[in-house]
Short mmCIF file of C-alpha atoms and ligand atoms in Angstrom, two decimals:
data_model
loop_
_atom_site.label_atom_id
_atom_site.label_comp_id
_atom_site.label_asym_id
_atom_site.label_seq_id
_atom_site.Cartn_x
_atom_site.Cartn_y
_atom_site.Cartn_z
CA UNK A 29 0.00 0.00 0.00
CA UNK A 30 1.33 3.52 -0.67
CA UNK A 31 2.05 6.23 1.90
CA UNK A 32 1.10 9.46 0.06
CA UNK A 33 2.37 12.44 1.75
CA UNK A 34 1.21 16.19 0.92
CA UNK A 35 4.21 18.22 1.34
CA UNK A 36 3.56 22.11 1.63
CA UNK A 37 5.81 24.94 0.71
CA UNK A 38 8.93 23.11 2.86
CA UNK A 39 12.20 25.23 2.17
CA UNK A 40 14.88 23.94 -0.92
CA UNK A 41 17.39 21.87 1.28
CA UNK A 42 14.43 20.06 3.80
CA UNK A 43 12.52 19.34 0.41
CA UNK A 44 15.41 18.00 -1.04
CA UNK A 45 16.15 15.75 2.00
CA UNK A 46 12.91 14.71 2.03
CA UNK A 47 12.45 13.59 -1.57
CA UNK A 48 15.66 11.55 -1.41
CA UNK A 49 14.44 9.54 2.14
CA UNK A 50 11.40 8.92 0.42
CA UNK A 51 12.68 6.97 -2.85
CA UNK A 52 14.65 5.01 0.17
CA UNK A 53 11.02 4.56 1.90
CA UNK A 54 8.92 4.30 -0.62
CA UNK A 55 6.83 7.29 0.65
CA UNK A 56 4.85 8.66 -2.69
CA UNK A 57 5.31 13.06 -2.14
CA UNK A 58 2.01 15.29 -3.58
CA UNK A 59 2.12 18.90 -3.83
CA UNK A 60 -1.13 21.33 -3.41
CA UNK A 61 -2.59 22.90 -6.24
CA UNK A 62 -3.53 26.76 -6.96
CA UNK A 63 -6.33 26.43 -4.36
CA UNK A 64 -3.91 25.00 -1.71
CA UNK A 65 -5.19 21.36 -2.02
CA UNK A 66 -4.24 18.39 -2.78
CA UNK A 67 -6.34 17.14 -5.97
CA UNK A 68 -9.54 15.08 -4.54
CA UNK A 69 -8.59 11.68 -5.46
CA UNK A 70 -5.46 12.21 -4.36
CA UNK A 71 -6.59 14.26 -1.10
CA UNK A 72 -8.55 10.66 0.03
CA UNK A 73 -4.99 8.71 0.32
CA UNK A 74 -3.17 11.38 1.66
CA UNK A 75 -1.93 10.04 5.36
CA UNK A 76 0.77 12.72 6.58
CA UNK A 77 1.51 16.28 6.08
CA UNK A 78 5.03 17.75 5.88
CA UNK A 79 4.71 21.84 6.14
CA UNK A 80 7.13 24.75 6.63
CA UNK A 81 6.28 26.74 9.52
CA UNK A 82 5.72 29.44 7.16
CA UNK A 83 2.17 27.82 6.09
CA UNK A 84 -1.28 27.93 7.21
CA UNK A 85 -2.38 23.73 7.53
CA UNK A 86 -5.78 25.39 8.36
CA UNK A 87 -9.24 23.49 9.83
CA UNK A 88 -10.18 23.55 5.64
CA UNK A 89 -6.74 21.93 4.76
CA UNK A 90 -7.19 18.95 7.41
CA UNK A 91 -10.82 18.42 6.94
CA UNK A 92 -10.22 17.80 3.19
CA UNK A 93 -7.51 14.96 4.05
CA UNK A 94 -10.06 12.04 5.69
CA UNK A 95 -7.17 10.10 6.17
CA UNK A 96 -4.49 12.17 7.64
CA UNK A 97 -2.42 10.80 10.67
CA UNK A 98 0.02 13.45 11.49
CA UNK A 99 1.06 16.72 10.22
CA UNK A 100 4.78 17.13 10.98
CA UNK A 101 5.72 21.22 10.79
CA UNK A 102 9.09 21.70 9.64
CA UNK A 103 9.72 25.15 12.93
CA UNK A 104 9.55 24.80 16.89
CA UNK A 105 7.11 27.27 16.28
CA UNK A 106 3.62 26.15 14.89
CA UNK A 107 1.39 29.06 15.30
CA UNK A 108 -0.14 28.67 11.61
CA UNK A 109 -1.22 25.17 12.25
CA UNK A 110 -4.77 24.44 13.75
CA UNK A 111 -3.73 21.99 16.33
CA UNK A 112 -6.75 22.33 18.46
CA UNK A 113 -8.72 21.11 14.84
CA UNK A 114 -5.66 18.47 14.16
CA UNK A 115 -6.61 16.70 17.39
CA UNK A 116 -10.37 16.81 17.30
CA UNK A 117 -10.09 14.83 14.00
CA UNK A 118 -7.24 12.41 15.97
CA UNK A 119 -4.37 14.12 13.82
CA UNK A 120 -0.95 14.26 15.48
CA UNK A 121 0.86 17.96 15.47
CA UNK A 122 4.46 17.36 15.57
CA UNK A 123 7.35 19.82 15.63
CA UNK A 124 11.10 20.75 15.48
CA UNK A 125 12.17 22.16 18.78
CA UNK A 126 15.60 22.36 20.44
CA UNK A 127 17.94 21.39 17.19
CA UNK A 128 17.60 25.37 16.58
CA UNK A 129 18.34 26.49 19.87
CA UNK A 130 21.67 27.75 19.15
CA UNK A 131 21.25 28.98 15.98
CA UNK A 132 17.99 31.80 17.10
CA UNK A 133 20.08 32.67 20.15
CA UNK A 134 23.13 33.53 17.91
CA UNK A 135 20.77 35.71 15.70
CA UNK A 136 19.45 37.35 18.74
CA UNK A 137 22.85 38.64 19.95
CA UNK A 138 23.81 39.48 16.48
CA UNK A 139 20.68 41.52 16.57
CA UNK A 140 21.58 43.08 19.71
CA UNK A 141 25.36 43.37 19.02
CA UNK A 142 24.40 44.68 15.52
CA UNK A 143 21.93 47.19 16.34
CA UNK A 144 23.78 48.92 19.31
CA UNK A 145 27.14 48.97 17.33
CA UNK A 146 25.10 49.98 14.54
CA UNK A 147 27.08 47.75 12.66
CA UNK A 148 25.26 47.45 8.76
CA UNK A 149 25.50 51.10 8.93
CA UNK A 150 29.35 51.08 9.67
CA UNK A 151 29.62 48.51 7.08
CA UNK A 152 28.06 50.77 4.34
CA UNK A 153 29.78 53.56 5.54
CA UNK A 154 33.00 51.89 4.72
CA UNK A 155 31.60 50.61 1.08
CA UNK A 156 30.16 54.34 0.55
CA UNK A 157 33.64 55.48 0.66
CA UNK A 158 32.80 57.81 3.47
CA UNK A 159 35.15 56.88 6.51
CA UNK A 160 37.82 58.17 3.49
CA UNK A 161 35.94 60.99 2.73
CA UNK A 162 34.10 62.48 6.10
CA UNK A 163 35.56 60.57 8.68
CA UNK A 164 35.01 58.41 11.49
CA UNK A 165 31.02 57.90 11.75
CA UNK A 166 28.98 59.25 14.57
CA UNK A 167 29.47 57.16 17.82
CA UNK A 168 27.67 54.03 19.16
CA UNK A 169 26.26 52.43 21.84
CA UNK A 170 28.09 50.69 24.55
CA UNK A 171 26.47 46.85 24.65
CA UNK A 172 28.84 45.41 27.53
CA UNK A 173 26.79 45.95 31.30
CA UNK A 174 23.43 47.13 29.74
CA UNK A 175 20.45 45.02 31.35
CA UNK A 176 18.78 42.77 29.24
CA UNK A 177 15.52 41.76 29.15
CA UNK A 178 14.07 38.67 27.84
CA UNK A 179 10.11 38.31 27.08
CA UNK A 180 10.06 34.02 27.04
CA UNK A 181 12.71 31.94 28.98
CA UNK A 182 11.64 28.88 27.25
CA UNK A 183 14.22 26.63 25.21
CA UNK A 184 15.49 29.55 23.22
CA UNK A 185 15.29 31.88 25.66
CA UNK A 186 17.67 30.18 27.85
CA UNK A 187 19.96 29.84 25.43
CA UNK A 188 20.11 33.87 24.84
CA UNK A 189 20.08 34.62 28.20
CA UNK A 190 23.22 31.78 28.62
CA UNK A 191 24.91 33.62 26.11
CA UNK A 192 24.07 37.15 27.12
CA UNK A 193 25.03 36.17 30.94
CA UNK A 194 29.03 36.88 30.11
CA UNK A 195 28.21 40.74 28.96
CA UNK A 196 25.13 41.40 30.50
CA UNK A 197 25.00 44.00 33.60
CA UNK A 198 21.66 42.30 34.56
CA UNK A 199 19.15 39.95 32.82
CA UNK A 200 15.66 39.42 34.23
CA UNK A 201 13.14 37.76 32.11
CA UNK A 202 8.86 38.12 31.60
CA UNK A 203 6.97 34.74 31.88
CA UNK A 204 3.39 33.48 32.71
CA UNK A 205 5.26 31.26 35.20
CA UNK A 206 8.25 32.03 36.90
CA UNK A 207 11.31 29.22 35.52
CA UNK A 208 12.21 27.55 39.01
CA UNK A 209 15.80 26.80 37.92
CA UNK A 210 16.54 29.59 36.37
CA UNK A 211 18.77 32.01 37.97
CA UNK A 212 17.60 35.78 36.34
CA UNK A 213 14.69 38.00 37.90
CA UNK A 214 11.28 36.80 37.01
CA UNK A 215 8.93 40.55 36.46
CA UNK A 216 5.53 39.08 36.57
CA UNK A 217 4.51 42.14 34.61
CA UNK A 218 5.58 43.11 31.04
CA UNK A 219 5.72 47.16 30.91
CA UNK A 220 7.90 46.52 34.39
CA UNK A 221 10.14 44.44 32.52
CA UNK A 222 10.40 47.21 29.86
CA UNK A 223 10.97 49.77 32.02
CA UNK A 224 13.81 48.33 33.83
CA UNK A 225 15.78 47.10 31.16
CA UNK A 226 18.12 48.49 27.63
CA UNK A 227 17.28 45.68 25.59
CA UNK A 228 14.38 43.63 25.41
CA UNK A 229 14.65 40.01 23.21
CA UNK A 230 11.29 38.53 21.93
CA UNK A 231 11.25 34.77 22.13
CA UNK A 232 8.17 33.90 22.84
CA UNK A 233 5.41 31.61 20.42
CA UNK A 234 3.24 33.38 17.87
CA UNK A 235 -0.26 32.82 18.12
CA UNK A 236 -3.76 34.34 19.67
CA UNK A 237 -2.01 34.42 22.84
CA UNK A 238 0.66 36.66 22.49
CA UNK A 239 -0.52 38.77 19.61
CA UNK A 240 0.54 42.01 20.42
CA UNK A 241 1.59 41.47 23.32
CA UNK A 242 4.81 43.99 22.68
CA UNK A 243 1.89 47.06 22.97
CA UNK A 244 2.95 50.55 22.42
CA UNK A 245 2.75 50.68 26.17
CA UNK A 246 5.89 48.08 26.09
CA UNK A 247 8.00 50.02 23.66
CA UNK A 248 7.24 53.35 25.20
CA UNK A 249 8.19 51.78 28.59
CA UNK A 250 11.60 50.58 26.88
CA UNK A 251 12.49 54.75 25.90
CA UNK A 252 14.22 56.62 23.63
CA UNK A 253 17.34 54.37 24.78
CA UNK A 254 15.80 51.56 24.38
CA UNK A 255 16.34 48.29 21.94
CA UNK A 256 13.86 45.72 20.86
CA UNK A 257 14.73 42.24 19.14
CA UNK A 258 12.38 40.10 17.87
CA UNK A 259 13.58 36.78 16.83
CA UNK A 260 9.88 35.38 17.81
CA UNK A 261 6.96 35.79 15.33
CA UNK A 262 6.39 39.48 13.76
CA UNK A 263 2.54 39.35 15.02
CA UNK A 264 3.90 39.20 19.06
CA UNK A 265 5.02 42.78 18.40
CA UNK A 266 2.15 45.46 17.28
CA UNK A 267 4.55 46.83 14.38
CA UNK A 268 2.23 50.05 13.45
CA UNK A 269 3.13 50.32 17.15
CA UNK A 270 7.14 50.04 16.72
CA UNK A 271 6.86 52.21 13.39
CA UNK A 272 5.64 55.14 15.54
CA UNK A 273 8.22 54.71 18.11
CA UNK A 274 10.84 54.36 15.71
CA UNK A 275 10.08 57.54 13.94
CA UNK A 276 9.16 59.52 16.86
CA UNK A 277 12.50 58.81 18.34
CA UNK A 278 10.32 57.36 21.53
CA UNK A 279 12.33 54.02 20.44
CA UNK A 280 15.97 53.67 20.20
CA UNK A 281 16.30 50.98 17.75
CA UNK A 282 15.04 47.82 16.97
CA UNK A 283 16.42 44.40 15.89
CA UNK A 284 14.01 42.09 13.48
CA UNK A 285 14.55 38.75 11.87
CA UNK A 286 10.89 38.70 12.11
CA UNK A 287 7.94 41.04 10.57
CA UNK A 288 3.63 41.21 10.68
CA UNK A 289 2.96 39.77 6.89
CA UNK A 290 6.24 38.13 5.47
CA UNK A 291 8.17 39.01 3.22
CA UNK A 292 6.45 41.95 3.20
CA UNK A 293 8.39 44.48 5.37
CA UNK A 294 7.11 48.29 6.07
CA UNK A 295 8.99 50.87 3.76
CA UNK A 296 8.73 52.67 7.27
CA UNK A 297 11.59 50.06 9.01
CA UNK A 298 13.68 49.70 5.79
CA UNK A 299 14.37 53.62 5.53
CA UNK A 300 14.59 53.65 9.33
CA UNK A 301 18.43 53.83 10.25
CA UNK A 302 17.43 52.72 13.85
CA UNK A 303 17.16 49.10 12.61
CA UNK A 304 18.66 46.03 12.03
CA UNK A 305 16.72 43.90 9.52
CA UNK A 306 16.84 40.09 8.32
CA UNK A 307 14.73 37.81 6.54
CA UNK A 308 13.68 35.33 9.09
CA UNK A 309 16.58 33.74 8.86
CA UNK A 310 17.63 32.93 12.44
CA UNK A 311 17.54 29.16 12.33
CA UNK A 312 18.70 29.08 8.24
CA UNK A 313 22.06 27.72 8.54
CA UNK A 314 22.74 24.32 7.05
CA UNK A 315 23.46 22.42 9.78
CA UNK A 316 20.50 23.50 11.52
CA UNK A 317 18.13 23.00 8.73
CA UNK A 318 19.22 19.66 8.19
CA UNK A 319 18.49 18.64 11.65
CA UNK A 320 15.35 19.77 11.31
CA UNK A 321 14.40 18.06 8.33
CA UNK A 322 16.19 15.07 10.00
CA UNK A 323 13.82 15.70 12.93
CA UNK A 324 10.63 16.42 10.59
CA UNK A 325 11.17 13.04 8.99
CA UNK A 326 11.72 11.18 12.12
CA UNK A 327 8.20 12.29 13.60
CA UNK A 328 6.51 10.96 9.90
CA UNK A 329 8.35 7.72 10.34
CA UNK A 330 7.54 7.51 14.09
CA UNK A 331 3.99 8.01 13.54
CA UNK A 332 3.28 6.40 10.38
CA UNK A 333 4.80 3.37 11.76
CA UNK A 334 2.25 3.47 14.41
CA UNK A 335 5.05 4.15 17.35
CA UNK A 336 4.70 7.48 19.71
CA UNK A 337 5.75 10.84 18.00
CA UNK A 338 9.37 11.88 18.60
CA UNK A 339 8.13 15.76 19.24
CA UNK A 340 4.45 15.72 19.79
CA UNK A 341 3.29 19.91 19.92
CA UNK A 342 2.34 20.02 23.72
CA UNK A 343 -1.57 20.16 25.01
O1 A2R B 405 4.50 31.91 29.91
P1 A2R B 405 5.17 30.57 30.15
O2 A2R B 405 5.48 30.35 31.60
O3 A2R B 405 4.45 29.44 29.46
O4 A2R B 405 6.62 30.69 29.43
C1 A2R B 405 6.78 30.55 28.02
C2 A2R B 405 6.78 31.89 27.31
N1 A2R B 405 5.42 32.38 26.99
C3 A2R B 405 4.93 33.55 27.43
N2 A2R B 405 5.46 34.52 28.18
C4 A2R B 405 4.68 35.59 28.47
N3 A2R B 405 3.42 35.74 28.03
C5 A2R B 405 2.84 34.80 27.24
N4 A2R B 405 1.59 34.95 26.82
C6 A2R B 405 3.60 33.63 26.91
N5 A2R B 405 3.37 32.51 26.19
C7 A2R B 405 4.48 31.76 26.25
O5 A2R B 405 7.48 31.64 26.08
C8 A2R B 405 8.19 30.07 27.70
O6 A2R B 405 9.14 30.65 28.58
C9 A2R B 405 8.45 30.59 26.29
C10 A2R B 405 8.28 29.55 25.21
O7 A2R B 405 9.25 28.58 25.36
P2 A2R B 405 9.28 27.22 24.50
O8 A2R B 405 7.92 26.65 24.41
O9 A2R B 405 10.38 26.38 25.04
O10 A2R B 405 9.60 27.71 23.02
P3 A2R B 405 11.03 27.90 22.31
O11 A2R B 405 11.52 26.59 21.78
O12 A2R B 405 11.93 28.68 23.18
O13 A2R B 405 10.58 28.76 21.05
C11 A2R B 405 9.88 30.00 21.20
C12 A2R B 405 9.40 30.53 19.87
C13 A2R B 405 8.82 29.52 18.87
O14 A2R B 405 7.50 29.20 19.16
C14 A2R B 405 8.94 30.25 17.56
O15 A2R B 405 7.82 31.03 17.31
C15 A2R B 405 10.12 31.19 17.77
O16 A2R B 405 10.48 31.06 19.16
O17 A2R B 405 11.18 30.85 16.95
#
């Protein structure tokens, strides 16, 4: 019997991975069509889904796949993903977390590093022939014995705040629930956080939850001094919000690998020269994207062989 997999919008190298395990398998691949589905007759056999985090696998999606077993989302983060739908049908929601760990928190102090140091800016200015021309550029910001702020202390977040810890004056953190183990200040209250800190780092899921949750209240409590990085989801941080602040000055920079409607970024934040921008790249590095195709594929094979899922989303 064939094992007929839909596999949606998955990025080059994880498709490529994928493709050659399944010839080994003898897993058959599909692709949607315009409308985002998998052709009817097709769409009956279809028992797993293999998505990039990037892509809505929507209540529509799943209810036109009566045979679907697991839907295994190439991200730790699977905000786009009905999960609450997957499960009411019996669908398993599997993810990729920890393999990217070290990867996001690199991007986030490159972020930080990068936007206090102004650092693409000193990089044109060299290129623009102006250090020859007008001299040494106008002076930075000092990055060493700031306090750093961390909104999410969850896998990732530890893993910033581990790597901040060496040049960080003080790093405190904003959770639901304070991390027992952990040994930075828990602020039970968001704006607090903001207010007490030079840099705040986004790592938190995207998602109903935490839409917005970086308010203008947040960024105005962070000041004129102030840094935001978002290495999260764009949607966590109202970004009309951070535009304002930006312009107005009531913001001193900001940091983004991630933005509202990808790859759509705000004219606003690429003519602003208080920010750092990238294109959701913190986890694109090979190595890490081949463990989590690695990882993707593990969770399909797990749970089309009828054993547990290797990284089940939690309840
Ligand atoms: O709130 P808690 O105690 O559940 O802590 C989690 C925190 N978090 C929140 N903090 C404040 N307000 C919220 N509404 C809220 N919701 C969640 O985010 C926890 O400390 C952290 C999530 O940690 P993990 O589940 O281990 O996620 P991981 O692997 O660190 O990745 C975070 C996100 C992904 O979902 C992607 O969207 C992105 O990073 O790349």
């Amino acid at each position: 019997m064939s094992i007929d997999i839909l596999v949606i919008g998955l990025p080059a190298l994880a498709d490529d991975i994928l493709t050659r395990q399944a010839t080994e398998r003898g897993w058959t691949l599909h692709r949607p069509g315009a409308d985002g589905l998998a052709p009817p007759e097709i769409a009956q056999r279809i028992v797993a889904v293999a998505a990039s985090g990037a892509v809505s696998v929507d209540a529509r999606l799943i209810d036109a796949l009566p045979a679907l077993k697991v839907i295994s989302v190439h991200a730790v983060g699977y905000d786009l993903t009905d999960v609450a739908h997957a499960r009411s049908r019996g669908v398993v929601v599997t993810h990729t977390p920890d393999v990217l760990n070290d990867d996001v928190a690199d991007m986030a102090l490159l972020l930080a590093l990068g936007t206090l140091r102004r650092l693409p800016a000193m990089d044109a200015y060299v290129r623009a022939g102006r250090w020859a021309s007008e001299g040494p550029p106008p002076l930075s910001r000092r990055a060493t014995g700031l306090k750093y702020g961390l909104l999410g202390l969850g896998r990732i977040g530890r893993a910033i705040a581990e790597r901040l810890a060496p040049l960080a004056g003080e790093i405190a953190y904003h959770t639901r629930r304070p991390v027992g183990d952990a040994p930075w200040r828990h602020v039970p209250d968001l704006v607090e956080l903001a207010g007490q800190v030079d840099v705040l780092v986004v790592i938190v899921p995207g998602g109903a939850s935490t839409r917005g949750l970086v308010s203008a209240e947040v960024l105005d409590a962070l000041g004129p001094n102030g840094v935001l990085i978002n290495v999260a989801r764009g949607e966590v941080v109202d970004q009309d919000a951070l535009i304002a602040a930006l312009a107005s000055g009531r913001l001193g920079g900001a940091g983004l690998d991630v933005f509202a409607d990808e790859p759509n970024v705000p004219q606003a934040l690429i003519d602003s020269e208080r920010c750092v921008l990238a294109p959701h790249v913190a986890s694109a590095t090979v190595q890490t994207r081949q463990a989590m195709a690695d990882l993707m594929i593990a969770n399909l094979e797990a749970v089309l062989s009828g054993r547990p899922a290797v990284n089940p989303v939690p309840d």
